[in-house]
XYZ file of N, CA and C in Angstrom:
564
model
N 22.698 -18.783 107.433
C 22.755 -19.998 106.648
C 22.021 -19.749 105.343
N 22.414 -20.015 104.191
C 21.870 -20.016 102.909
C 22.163 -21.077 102.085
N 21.209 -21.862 101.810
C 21.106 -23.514 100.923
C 19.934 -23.321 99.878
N 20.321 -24.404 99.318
C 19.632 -24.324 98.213
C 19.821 -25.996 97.807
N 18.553 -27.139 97.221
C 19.627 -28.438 97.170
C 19.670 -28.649 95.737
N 20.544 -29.439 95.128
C 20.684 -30.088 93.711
C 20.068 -31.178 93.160
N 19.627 -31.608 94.028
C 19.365 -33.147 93.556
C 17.935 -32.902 92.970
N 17.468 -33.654 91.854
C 16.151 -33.551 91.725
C 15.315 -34.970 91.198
N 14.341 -34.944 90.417
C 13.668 -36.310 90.346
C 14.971 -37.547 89.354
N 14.630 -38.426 89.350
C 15.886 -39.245 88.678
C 15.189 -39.679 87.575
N 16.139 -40.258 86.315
C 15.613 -40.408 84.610
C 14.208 -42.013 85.054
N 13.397 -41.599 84.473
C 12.519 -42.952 84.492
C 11.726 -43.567 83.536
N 12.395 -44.653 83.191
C 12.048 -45.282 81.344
C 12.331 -44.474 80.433
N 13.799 -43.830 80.668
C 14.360 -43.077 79.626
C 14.175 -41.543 79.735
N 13.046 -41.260 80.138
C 12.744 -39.770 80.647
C 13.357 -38.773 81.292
N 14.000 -37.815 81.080
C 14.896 -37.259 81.653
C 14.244 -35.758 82.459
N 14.698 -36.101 83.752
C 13.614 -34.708 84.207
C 15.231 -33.605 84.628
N 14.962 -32.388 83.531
C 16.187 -31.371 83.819
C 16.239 -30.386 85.159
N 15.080 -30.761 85.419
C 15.005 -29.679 87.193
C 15.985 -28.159 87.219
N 15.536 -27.413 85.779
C 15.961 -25.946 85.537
C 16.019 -25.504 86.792
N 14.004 -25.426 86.767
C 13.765 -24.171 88.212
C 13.956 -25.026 89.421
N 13.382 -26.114 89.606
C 13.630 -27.002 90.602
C 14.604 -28.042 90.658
N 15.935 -27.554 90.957
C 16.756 -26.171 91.148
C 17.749 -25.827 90.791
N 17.828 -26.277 89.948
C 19.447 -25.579 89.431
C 19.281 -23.837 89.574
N 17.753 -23.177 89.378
C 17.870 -21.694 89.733
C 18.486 -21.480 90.992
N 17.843 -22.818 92.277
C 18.347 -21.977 93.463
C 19.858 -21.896 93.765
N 20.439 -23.217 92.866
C 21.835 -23.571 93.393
C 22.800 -22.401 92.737
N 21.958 -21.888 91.629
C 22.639 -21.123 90.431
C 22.640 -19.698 91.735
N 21.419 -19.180 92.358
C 21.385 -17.914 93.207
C 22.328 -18.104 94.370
N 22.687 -19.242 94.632
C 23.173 -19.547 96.219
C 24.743 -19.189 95.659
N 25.009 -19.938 94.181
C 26.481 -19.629 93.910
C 27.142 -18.525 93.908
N 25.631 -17.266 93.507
C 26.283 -15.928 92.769
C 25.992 -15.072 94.283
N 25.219 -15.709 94.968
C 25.625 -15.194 96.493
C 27.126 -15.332 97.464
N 27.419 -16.498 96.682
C 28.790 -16.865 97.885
C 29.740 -16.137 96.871
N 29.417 -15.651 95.227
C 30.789 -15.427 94.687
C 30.524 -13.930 95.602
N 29.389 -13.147 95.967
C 29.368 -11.815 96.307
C 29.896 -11.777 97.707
N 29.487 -12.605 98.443
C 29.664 -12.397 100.052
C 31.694 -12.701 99.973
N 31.885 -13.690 99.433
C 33.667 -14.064 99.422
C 34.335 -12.207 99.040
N 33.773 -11.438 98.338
C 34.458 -10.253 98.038
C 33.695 -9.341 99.278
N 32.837 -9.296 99.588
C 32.036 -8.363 100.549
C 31.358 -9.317 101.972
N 32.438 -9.739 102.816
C 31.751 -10.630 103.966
C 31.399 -9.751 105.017
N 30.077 -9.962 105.649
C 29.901 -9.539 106.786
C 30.330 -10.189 108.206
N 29.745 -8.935 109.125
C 30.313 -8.884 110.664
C 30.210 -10.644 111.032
N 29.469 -11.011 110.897
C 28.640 -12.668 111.010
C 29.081 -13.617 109.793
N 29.752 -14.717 110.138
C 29.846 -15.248 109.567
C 28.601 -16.372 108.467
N 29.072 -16.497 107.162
C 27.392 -16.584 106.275
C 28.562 -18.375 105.767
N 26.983 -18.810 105.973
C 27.397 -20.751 105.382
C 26.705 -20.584 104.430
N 27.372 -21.636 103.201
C 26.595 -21.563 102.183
C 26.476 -23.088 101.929
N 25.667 -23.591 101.597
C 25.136 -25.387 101.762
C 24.224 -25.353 100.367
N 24.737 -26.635 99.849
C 23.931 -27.230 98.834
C 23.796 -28.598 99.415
N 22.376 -28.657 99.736
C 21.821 -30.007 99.733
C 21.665 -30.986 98.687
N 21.561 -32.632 99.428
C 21.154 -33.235 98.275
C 20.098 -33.804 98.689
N 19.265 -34.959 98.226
C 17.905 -35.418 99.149
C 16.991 -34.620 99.672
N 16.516 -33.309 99.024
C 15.341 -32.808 99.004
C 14.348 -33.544 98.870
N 14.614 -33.757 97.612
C 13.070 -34.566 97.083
C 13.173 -36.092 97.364
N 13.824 -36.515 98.495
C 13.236 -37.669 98.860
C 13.655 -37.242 100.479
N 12.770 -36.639 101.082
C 12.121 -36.337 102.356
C 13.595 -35.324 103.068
N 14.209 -34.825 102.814
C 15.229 -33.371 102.936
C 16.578 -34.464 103.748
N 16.447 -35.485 103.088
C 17.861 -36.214 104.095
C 19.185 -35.459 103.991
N 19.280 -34.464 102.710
C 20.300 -33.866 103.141
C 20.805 -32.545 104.292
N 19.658 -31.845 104.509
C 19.740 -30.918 105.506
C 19.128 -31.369 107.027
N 18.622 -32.404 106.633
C 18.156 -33.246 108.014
C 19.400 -33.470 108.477
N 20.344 -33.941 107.811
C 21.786 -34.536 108.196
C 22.864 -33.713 108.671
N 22.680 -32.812 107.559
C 23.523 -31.552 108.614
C 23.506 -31.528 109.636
N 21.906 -30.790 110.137
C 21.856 -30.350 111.135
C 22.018 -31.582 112.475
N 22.195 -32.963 112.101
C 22.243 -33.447 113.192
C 23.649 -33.534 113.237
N 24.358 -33.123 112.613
C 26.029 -33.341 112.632
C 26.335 -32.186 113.508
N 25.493 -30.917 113.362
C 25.971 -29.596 114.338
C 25.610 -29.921 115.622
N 26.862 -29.284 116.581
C 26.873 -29.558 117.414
C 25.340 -28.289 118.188
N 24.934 -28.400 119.808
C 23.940 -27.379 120.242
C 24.776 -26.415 120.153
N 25.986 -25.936 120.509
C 26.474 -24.716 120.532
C 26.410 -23.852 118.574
N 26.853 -25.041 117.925
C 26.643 -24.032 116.485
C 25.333 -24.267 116.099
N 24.280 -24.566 116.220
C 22.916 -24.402 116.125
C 22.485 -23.073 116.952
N 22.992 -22.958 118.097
C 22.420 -21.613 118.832
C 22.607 -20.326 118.137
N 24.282 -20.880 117.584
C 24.997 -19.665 116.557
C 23.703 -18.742 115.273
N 23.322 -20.051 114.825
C 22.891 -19.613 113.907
C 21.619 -19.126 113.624
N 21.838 -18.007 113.641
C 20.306 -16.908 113.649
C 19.253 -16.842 112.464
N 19.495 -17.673 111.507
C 18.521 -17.588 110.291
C 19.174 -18.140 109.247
N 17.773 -18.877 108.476
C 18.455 -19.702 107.140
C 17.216 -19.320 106.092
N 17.984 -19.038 104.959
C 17.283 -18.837 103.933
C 17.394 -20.002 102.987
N 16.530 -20.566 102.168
C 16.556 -21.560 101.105
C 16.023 -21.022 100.315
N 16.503 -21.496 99.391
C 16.039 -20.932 97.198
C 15.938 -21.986 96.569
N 15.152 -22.406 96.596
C 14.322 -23.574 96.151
C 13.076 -23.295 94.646
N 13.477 -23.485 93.742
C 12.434 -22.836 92.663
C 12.417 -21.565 92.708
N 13.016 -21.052 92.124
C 13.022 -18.790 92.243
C 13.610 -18.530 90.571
N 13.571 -19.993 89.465
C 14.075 -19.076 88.223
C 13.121 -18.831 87.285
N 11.141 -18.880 87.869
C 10.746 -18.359 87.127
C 9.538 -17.244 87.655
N 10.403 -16.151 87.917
C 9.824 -15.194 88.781
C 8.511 -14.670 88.188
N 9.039 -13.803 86.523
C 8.595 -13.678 85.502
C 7.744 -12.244 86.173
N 6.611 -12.047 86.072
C 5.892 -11.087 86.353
C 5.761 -10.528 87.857
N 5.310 -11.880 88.508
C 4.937 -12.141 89.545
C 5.667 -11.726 91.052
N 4.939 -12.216 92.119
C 5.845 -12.011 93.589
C 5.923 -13.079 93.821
N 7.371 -12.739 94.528
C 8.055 -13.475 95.128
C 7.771 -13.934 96.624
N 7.273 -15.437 96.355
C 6.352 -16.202 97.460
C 7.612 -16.742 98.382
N 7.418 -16.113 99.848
C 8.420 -16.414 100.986
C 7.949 -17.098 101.870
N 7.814 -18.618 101.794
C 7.701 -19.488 102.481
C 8.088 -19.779 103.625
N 7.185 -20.188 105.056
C 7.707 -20.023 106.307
C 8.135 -19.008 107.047
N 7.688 -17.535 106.565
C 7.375 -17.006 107.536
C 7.165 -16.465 108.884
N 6.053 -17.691 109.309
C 5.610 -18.107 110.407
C 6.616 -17.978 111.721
N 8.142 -18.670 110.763
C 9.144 -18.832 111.742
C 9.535 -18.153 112.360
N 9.347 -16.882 112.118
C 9.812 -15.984 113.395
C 8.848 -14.442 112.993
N 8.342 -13.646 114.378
C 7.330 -12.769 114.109
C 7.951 -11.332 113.696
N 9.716 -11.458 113.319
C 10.821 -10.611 112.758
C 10.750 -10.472 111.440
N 10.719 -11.677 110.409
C 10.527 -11.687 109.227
C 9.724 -10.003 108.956
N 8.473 -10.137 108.756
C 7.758 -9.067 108.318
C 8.278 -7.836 108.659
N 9.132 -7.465 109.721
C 9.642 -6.400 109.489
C 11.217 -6.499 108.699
N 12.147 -7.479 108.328
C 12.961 -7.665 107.455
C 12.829 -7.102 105.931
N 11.399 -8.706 105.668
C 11.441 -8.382 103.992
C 10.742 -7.201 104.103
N 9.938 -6.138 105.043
C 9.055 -4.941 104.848
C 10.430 -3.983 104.064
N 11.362 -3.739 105.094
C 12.663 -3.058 104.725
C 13.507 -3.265 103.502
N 13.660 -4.686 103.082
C 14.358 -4.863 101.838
C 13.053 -4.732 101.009
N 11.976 -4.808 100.791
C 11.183 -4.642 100.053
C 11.113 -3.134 99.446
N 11.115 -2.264 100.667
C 11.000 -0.860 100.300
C 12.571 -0.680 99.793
N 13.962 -0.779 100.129
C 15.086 -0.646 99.541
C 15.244 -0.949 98.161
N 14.527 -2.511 98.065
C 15.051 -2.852 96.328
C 13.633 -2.674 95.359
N 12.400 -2.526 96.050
C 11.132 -2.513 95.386
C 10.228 -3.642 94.614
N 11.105 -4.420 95.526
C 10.761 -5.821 95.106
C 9.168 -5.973 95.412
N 8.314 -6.387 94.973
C 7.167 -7.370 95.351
C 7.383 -8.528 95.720
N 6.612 -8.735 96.842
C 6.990 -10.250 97.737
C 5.437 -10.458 98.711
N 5.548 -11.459 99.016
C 3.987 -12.023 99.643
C 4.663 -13.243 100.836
N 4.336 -12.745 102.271
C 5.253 -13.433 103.049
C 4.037 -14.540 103.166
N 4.031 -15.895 103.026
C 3.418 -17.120 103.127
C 3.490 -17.735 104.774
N 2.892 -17.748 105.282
C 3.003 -18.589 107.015
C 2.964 -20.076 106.653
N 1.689 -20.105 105.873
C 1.409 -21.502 106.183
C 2.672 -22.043 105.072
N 2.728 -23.597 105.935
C 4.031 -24.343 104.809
C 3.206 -24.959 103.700
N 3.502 -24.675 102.491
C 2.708 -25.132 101.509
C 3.875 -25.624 100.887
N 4.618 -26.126 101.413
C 6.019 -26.817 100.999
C 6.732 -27.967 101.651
N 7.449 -28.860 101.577
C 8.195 -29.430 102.478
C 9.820 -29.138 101.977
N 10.421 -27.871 101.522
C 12.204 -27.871 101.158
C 13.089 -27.415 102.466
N 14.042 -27.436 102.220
C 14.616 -27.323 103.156
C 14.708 -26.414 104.412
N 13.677 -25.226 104.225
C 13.942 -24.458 104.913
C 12.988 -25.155 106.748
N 12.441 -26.038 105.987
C 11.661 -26.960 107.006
C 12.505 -27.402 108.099
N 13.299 -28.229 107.544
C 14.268 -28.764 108.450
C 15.056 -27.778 109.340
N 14.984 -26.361 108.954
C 16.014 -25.846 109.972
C 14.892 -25.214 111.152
N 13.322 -25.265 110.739
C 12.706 -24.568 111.510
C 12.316 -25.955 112.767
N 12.305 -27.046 112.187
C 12.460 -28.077 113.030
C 13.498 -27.834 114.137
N 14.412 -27.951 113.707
C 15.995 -27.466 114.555
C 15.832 -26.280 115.644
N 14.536 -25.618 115.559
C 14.525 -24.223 115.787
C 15.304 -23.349 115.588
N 15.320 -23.217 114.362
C 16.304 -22.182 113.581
C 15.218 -21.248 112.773
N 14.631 -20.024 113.056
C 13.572 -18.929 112.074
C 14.455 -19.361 110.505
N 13.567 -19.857 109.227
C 13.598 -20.105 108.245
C 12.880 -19.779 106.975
N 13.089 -19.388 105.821
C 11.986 -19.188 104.856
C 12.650 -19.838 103.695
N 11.614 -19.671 102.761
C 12.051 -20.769 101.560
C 11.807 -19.460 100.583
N 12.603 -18.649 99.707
C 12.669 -17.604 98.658
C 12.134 -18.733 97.567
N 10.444 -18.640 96.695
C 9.645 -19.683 95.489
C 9.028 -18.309 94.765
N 9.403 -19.034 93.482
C 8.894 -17.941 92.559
C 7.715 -17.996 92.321
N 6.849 -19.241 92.894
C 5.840 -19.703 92.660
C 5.085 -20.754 91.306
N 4.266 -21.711 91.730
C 3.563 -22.720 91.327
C 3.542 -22.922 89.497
N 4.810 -23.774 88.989
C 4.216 -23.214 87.589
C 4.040 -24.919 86.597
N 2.925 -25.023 85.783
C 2.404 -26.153 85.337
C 3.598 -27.645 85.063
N 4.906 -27.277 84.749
C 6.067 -28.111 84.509
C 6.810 -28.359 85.270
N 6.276 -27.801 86.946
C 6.658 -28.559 88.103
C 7.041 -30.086 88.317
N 8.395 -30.559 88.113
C 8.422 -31.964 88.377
C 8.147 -33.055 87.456
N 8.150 -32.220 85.857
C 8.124 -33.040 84.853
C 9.188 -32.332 83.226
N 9.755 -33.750 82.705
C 10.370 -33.174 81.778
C 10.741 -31.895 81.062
N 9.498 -31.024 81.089
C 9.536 -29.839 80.616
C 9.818 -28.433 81.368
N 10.541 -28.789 82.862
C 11.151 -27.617 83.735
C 12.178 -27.689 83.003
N 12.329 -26.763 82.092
C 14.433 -26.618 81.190
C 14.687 -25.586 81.329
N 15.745 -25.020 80.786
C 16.401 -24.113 81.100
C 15.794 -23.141 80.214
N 15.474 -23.105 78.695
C 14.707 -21.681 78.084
C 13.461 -21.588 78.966
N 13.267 -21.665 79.992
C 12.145 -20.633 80.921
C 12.443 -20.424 81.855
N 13.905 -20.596 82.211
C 14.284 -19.321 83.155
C 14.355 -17.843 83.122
N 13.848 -17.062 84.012
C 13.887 -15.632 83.787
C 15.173 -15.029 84.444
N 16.297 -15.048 83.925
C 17.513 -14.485 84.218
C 17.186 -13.193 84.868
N 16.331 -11.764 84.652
C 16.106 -10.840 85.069
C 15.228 -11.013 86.639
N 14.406 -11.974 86.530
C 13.824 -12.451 87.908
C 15.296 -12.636 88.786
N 15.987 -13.533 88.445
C 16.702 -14.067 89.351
C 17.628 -13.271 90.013
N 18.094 -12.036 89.142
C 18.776 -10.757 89.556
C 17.966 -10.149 90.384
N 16.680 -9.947 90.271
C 16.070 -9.499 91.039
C 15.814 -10.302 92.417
N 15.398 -11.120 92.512
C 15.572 -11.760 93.454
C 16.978 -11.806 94.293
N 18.241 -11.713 93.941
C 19.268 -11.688 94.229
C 19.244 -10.971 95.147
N 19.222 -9.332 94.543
C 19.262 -8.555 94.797
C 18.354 -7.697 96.756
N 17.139 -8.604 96.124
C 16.180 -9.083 97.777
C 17.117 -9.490 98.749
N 17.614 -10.440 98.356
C 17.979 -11.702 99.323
C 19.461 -10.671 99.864
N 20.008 -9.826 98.948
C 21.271 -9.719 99.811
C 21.190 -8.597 100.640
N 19.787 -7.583 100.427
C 19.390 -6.911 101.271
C 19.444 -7.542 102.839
N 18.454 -8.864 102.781
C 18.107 -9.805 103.634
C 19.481 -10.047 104.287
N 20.084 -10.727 104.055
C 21.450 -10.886 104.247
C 22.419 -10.617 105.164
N 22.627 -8.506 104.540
C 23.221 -7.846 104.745
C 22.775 -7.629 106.070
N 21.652 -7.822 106.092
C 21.198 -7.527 107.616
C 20.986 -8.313 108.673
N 21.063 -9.705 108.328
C 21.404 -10.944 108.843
C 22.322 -11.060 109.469
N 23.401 -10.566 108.821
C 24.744 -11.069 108.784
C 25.573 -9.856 109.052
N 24.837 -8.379 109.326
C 25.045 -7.139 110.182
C 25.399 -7.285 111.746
N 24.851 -5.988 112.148
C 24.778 -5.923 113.139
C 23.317 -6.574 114.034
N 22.531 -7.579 113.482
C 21.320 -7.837 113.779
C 21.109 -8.962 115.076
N 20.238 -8.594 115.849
C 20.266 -9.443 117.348
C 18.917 -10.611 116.441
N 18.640 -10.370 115.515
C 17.067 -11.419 115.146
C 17.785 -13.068 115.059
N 16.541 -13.630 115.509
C 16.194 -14.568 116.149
C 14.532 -14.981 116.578
């Protein structure tokens, strides 16, 4: 499973909040993932979900998952969310939730050494996005965040401070991740 949601804060007394990184980056990574996986699909079938109602308590992936039935919940062996990842910039790439399964660390260890990415696997939830809701579900989940930056959630998240080269890079992580997801992989 790979989501990412759209929706973000709404205009207030005229104020318009553009939600660049939070998220049009993630919806923008989730797109250029499904244009890659539609030409190159793996053994496992890969969902691709854009939520809406993140930011007012995840009603959109809450909803999903109560629409799946137990048999396609069992199906599904891991969900990634990209939630804030377009301003990578220098930094590592903070992988939220963790915790969810004691597999992770040997995953991103492997795509880490393949693409040379820097990454910092996070346990504790210092978040509430979507990847929450699937670990609720008991589904192992992480949230791909580029990390904490001052225009979080106000007018001035736009689009000239996205790092287009982050986000390739990051891409590039995630389809490592993926590939092996969506391989031959028994994780869970």
């Amino acid at each position: 499973m790979l989501c990412a949601h759209y929706d973000h804060l709404a205009a207030k007394n005229g104020t318009v909040f553009p939600g660049a990184d939070d998220n049009a980056s993630g919806v923008a990574l989730l797109l250029e993932l499904a244009r890659y996986y539609a030409k190159h699909p793996g053994r496992r079938s890969i969902v691709f979900a854009a939520f809406d109602g993140e930011e007012t308590g995840r009603t959109g992936s809450r909803a999903f998952l109560q629409t799946l039935l137990g048999t396609d919940k069992a199906k599904m062996n891991a969900a990634l969310n990209f939630d804030t990842v377009g301003r990578l910039e220098a930094g590592k790439l903070l992988v939220l939730g963790s915790g969810s399964s004691d597999k992770w660390v040997h995953i991103f260890r492997g795509a880490g050494f393949v693409t040379g990415s820097d990454y910092e696997l996070v346990k504790e939830e210092l978040d509430s996005s979507d990847q929450a809701s699937f670990i609720e579900a008991g589904v192992p989940a992480v949230q791909f965040f580029s990390g904490p930056k001052a225009d979080y959630h106000k007018p001035s998240d736009t689009a000239d401070k996205i790092d287009p080269a982050g986000l390739v890079k990051q891409a590039e992580f995630a389809r490592e991740i993926i590939d092996y997801l969506a391989g031959e992989s028994d994780f869970i």
